[in-house]
mmCIF file of C-alpha atoms in Angstrom:
data_model
loop_
_atom_site.group_PDB
_atom_site.id
_atom_site.type_symbol
_atom_site.label_atom_id
_atom_site.label_comp_id
_atom_site.label_asym_id
_atom_site.label_seq_id
_atom_site.Cartn_x
_atom_site.Cartn_y
_atom_site.Cartn_z
ATOM 1 C CA UNK A 279 201.020 245.065 3.322
ATOM 2 C CA UNK A 280 197.688 243.565 4.152
ATOM 3 C CA UNK A 281 197.542 239.842 3.558
ATOM 4 C CA UNK A 282 193.778 239.710 3.054
ATOM 5 C CA UNK A 283 190.558 241.658 3.410
ATOM 6 C CA UNK A 284 190.076 240.077 6.827
ATOM 7 C CA UNK A 285 193.526 241.247 7.948
ATOM 8 C CA UNK A 286 192.811 244.744 6.614
ATOM 9 C CA UNK A 287 189.502 244.968 8.479
ATOM 10 C CA UNK A 288 191.075 243.774 11.736
ATOM 11 C CA UNK A 289 193.874 246.333 11.502
ATOM 12 C CA UNK A 290 191.639 249.208 10.414
ATOM 13 C CA UNK A 291 189.104 248.684 13.188
ATOM 14 C CA UNK A 292 191.930 248.282 15.715
ATOM 15 C CA UNK A 293 193.423 251.613 14.650
ATOM 16 C CA UNK A 294 189.992 253.256 14.631
ATOM 17 C CA UNK A 295 189.319 252.113 18.188
ATOM 18 C CA UNK A 296 192.753 253.206 19.469
ATOM 19 C CA UNK A 297 192.960 256.660 20.971
ATOM 20 C CA UNK A 298 195.431 259.174 19.590
ATOM 21 C CA UNK A 299 197.754 259.939 22.450
ATOM 22 C CA UNK A 300 198.950 263.434 23.163
ATOM 23 C CA UNK A 301 202.574 264.387 23.374
ATOM 24 C CA UNK A 302 203.744 262.980 26.679
ATOM 25 C CA UNK A 303 207.194 263.519 28.106
ATOM 26 C CA UNK A 304 208.388 260.287 26.487
ATOM 27 C CA UNK A 305 207.025 261.351 23.096
ATOM 28 C CA UNK A 306 208.766 264.723 23.364
ATOM 29 C CA UNK A 307 212.054 263.051 24.260
ATOM 30 C CA UNK A 308 211.642 260.647 21.346
ATOM 31 C CA UNK A 309 210.960 263.575 19.010
ATOM 32 C CA UNK A 310 214.046 265.390 20.295
ATOM 33 C CA UNK A 311 216.181 262.258 19.729
ATOM 34 C CA UNK A 312 214.854 261.946 16.172
ATOM 35 C CA UNK A 313 215.657 265.598 15.514
ATOM 36 C CA UNK A 314 219.301 264.813 16.389
ATOM 37 C CA UNK A 315 219.573 262.354 13.510
ATOM 38 C CA UNK A 316 218.621 259.048 15.071
ATOM 39 C CA UNK A 317 216.817 256.851 12.536
ATOM 40 C CA UNK A 318 213.261 255.804 13.353
ATOM 41 C CA UNK A 319 212.830 252.002 13.444
ATOM 42 C CA UNK A 320 209.213 252.199 12.272
ATOM 43 C CA UNK A 321 208.744 250.819 8.773
ATOM 44 C CA UNK A 322 206.017 253.253 7.711
ATOM 45 C CA UNK A 323 207.078 256.514 9.328
ATOM 46 C CA UNK A 324 203.412 257.473 9.681
ATOM 47 C CA UNK A 325 202.141 259.337 12.710
ATOM 48 C CA UNK A 326 199.102 258.275 14.698
ATOM 49 C CA UNK A 327 197.073 260.926 12.915
ATOM 50 C CA UNK A 328 198.117 259.547 9.519
ATOM 51 C CA UNK A 329 197.226 256.013 10.579
ATOM 52 C CA UNK A 330 193.773 257.147 11.766
ATOM 53 C CA UNK A 331 193.195 259.089 8.547
ATOM 54 C CA UNK A 332 194.105 256.048 6.444
ATOM 55 C CA UNK A 333 191.848 253.763 8.472
ATOM 56 C CA UNK A 334 188.944 256.227 8.193
ATOM 57 C CA UNK A 335 189.440 256.411 4.444
ATOM 58 C CA UNK A 336 189.423 252.617 4.158
ATOM 59 C CA UNK A 337 186.318 252.288 6.329
ATOM 60 C CA UNK A 338 184.501 254.881 4.223
ATOM 61 C CA UNK A 339 185.352 252.943 1.092
ATOM 62 C CA UNK A 340 184.176 249.682 2.696
ATOM 63 C CA UNK A 341 180.918 251.338 3.735
ATOM 64 C CA UNK A 342 180.310 252.544 0.173
ATOM 65 C CA UNK A 343 180.926 249.102 -1.307
ATOM 66 C CA UNK A 344 178.673 247.169 1.082
ATOM 67 C CA UNK A 345 174.925 247.487 1.585
ATOM 68 C CA UNK A 346 173.445 248.376 4.990
ATOM 69 C CA UNK A 347 173.060 244.830 6.307
ATOM 70 C CA UNK A 348 176.587 243.870 5.240
ATOM 71 C CA UNK A 349 178.050 247.022 6.798
ATOM 72 C CA UNK A 350 176.180 246.256 10.028
ATOM 73 C CA UNK A 351 177.688 242.768 10.058
ATOM 74 C CA UNK A 352 181.226 244.080 9.476
ATOM 75 C CA UNK A 353 180.739 246.688 12.220
ATOM 76 C CA UNK A 354 179.525 244.049 14.654
ATOM 77 C CA UNK A 355 182.183 241.501 13.790
ATOM 78 C CA UNK A 356 185.286 243.680 13.600
ATOM 79 C CA UNK A 357 184.262 246.837 15.457
ATOM 80 C CA UNK A 358 182.187 245.189 18.203
ATOM 81 C CA UNK A 359 179.426 247.721 17.467
ATOM 82 C CA UNK A 360 176.112 245.972 18.149
ATOM 83 C CA UNK A 361 173.919 248.991 17.409
ATOM 84 C CA UNK A 362 172.519 247.299 14.287
ATOM 85 C CA UNK A 363 171.803 243.930 15.846
ATOM 86 C CA UNK A 364 168.060 244.343 15.207
ATOM 87 C CA UNK A 365 168.730 244.635 11.474
ATOM 88 C CA UNK A 366 170.837 241.479 11.586
ATOM 89 C CA UNK A 367 168.102 239.728 13.555
ATOM 90 C CA UNK A 368 165.537 240.676 10.908
ATOM 91 C CA UNK A 369 167.910 239.403 8.221
ATOM 92 C CA UNK A 370 168.327 236.058 10.018
ATOM 93 C CA UNK A 371 164.608 235.712 10.763
ATOM 94 C CA UNK A 372 163.749 236.364 7.110
ATOM 95 C CA UNK A 373 165.836 233.332 6.178
ATOM 96 C CA UNK A 374 164.987 231.047 9.103
ATOM 97 C CA UNK A 375 161.716 230.957 11.025
ATOM 98 C CA UNK A 376 163.045 228.371 13.493
ATOM 99 C CA UNK A 377 164.333 231.019 15.909
ATOM 100 C CA UNK A 378 162.451 233.671 17.907
ATOM 101 C CA UNK A 379 163.586 237.337 17.711
ATOM 102 C CA UNK A 380 164.821 237.611 21.310
ATOM 103 C CA UNK A 381 166.669 234.314 20.995
ATOM 104 C CA UNK A 382 168.270 235.509 17.771
ATOM 105 C CA UNK A 383 169.397 238.793 19.373
ATOM 106 C CA UNK A 384 171.020 236.896 22.218
ATOM 107 C CA UNK A 385 172.694 234.364 19.930
ATOM 108 C CA UNK A 386 174.056 237.131 17.687
ATOM 109 C CA UNK A 387 175.372 238.993 20.716
ATOM 110 C CA UNK A 388 177.032 235.782 21.856
ATOM 111 C CA UNK A 389 178.628 235.220 18.440
ATOM 112 C CA UNK A 390 180.084 238.719 18.234
ATOM 113 C CA UNK A 391 181.111 239.442 21.824
ATOM 114 C CA UNK A 392 181.361 236.077 23.625
ATOM 115 C CA UNK A 393 180.417 237.857 26.864
ATOM 116 C CA UNK A 394 178.173 234.982 27.993
ATOM 117 C CA UNK A 395 178.863 231.316 28.492
ATOM 118 C CA UNK A 396 176.947 228.350 27.118
ATOM 119 C CA UNK A 397 175.506 227.726 30.550
ATOM 120 C CA UNK A 398 174.212 231.299 30.816
ATOM 121 C CA UNK A 399 172.514 230.945 27.434
ATOM 122 C CA UNK A 400 171.002 227.624 28.459
ATOM 123 C CA UNK A 401 169.729 229.094 31.720
ATOM 124 C CA UNK A 402 168.284 232.185 30.063
ATOM 125 C CA UNK A 403 166.079 230.244 27.659
ATOM 126 C CA UNK A 404 165.864 226.915 29.510
ATOM 127 C CA UNK A 405 167.514 225.013 26.663
ATOM 128 C CA UNK A 406 169.482 221.823 26.618
ATOM 129 C CA UNK A 407 172.941 221.693 25.060
ATOM 130 C CA UNK A 408 171.681 220.079 21.843
ATOM 131 C CA UNK A 409 168.947 222.665 21.353
ATOM 132 C CA UNK A 410 171.390 225.532 21.944
ATOM 133 C CA UNK A 411 173.876 224.043 19.481
ATOM 134 C CA UNK A 412 171.130 223.534 16.894
ATOM 135 C CA UNK A 413 169.883 227.131 17.167
ATOM 136 C CA UNK A 414 173.408 228.508 17.236
ATOM 137 C CA UNK A 415 174.329 226.551 14.117
ATOM 138 C CA UNK A 416 171.265 227.965 12.296
ATOM 139 C CA UNK A 417 172.362 231.518 13.095
ATOM 140 C CA UNK A 418 176.038 230.803 12.338
ATOM 141 C CA UNK A 419 175.185 229.366 8.923
ATOM 142 C CA UNK A 420 173.256 232.470 7.867
ATOM 143 C CA UNK A 421 175.822 234.913 9.302
ATOM 144 C CA UNK A 422 178.760 233.028 7.765
ATOM 145 C CA UNK A 423 177.090 233.106 4.333
ATOM 146 C CA UNK A 424 176.581 236.867 4.677
ATOM 147 C CA UNK A 425 180.181 237.291 5.838
ATOM 148 C CA UNK A 426 181.513 235.363 2.826
ATOM 149 C CA UNK A 427 179.419 237.541 0.511
ATOM 150 C CA UNK A 428 180.862 240.660 2.169
ATOM 151 C CA UNK A 429 184.437 239.456 1.785
ATOM 152 C CA UNK A 430 183.828 238.558 -1.884
ATOM 153 C CA UNK A 431 182.403 242.024 -2.557
ATOM 154 C CA UNK A 432 185.311 243.703 -0.797
ATOM 155 C CA UNK A 433 187.924 241.643 -2.630
ATOM 156 C CA UNK A 434 186.485 242.831 -5.927
ATOM 157 C CA UNK A 435 185.907 246.427 -4.820
ATOM 158 C CA UNK A 436 189.113 247.006 -2.873
ATOM 159 C CA UNK A 437 191.721 244.843 -4.547
ATOM 160 C CA UNK A 438 193.460 247.804 -6.162
ATOM 161 C CA UNK A 439 193.587 250.002 -3.086
ATOM 162 C CA UNK A 440 194.980 247.303 -0.818
ATOM 163 C CA UNK A 441 198.057 246.886 -2.973
ATOM 164 C CA UNK A 442 198.697 250.654 -3.024
ATOM 165 C CA UNK A 443 198.026 251.301 0.647
ATOM 166 C CA UNK A 444 199.576 248.112 1.901
ATOM 167 C CA UNK A 445 203.030 249.324 1.017
ATOM 168 C CA UNK A 446 202.516 252.596 2.922
ATOM 169 C CA UNK A 447 200.754 251.146 5.953
ATOM 170 C CA UNK A 448 203.293 248.562 7.027
ATOM 171 C CA UNK A 449 204.427 249.261 10.525
ATOM 172 C CA UNK A 450 206.192 247.403 13.253
ATOM 173 C CA UNK A 451 204.102 248.546 16.215
ATOM 174 C CA UNK A 452 201.411 251.072 16.828
#
């Protein structure tokens, strides 16, 4: 069972981003062994296709509950999909005029992917450590508030489905 909305989102995006593997020799041997009466150790008994279908269903429900900006944030945070970073930048800039658009894009990318270091960010914009921390804290504050609002909305909108699906989606390893 999912412990929280955060846990559910992590698992669902992980499953979504995992490829469904074809039947390899090992999978065929495993299937043959199961057909001979050996008990499967998996708790759920769901196939990869079933797991992907369940995660797609949950993501569709999440997308319907959240508005566009919130869905973009969830996609960026859990799915590492930065295609909507401009929308998030506009959201941040509407609430804080202290940061420039290009700076905000870079800081958001840093928050979601961590593919740059502090020194690279400082070199890119010629900032000192204090200035970088100040700008980063401005962006973090706005994004964290939006994230909390998303989680609150999802707890209300998906509380019933998590209890039902949580019992069916428990698994030992994927």
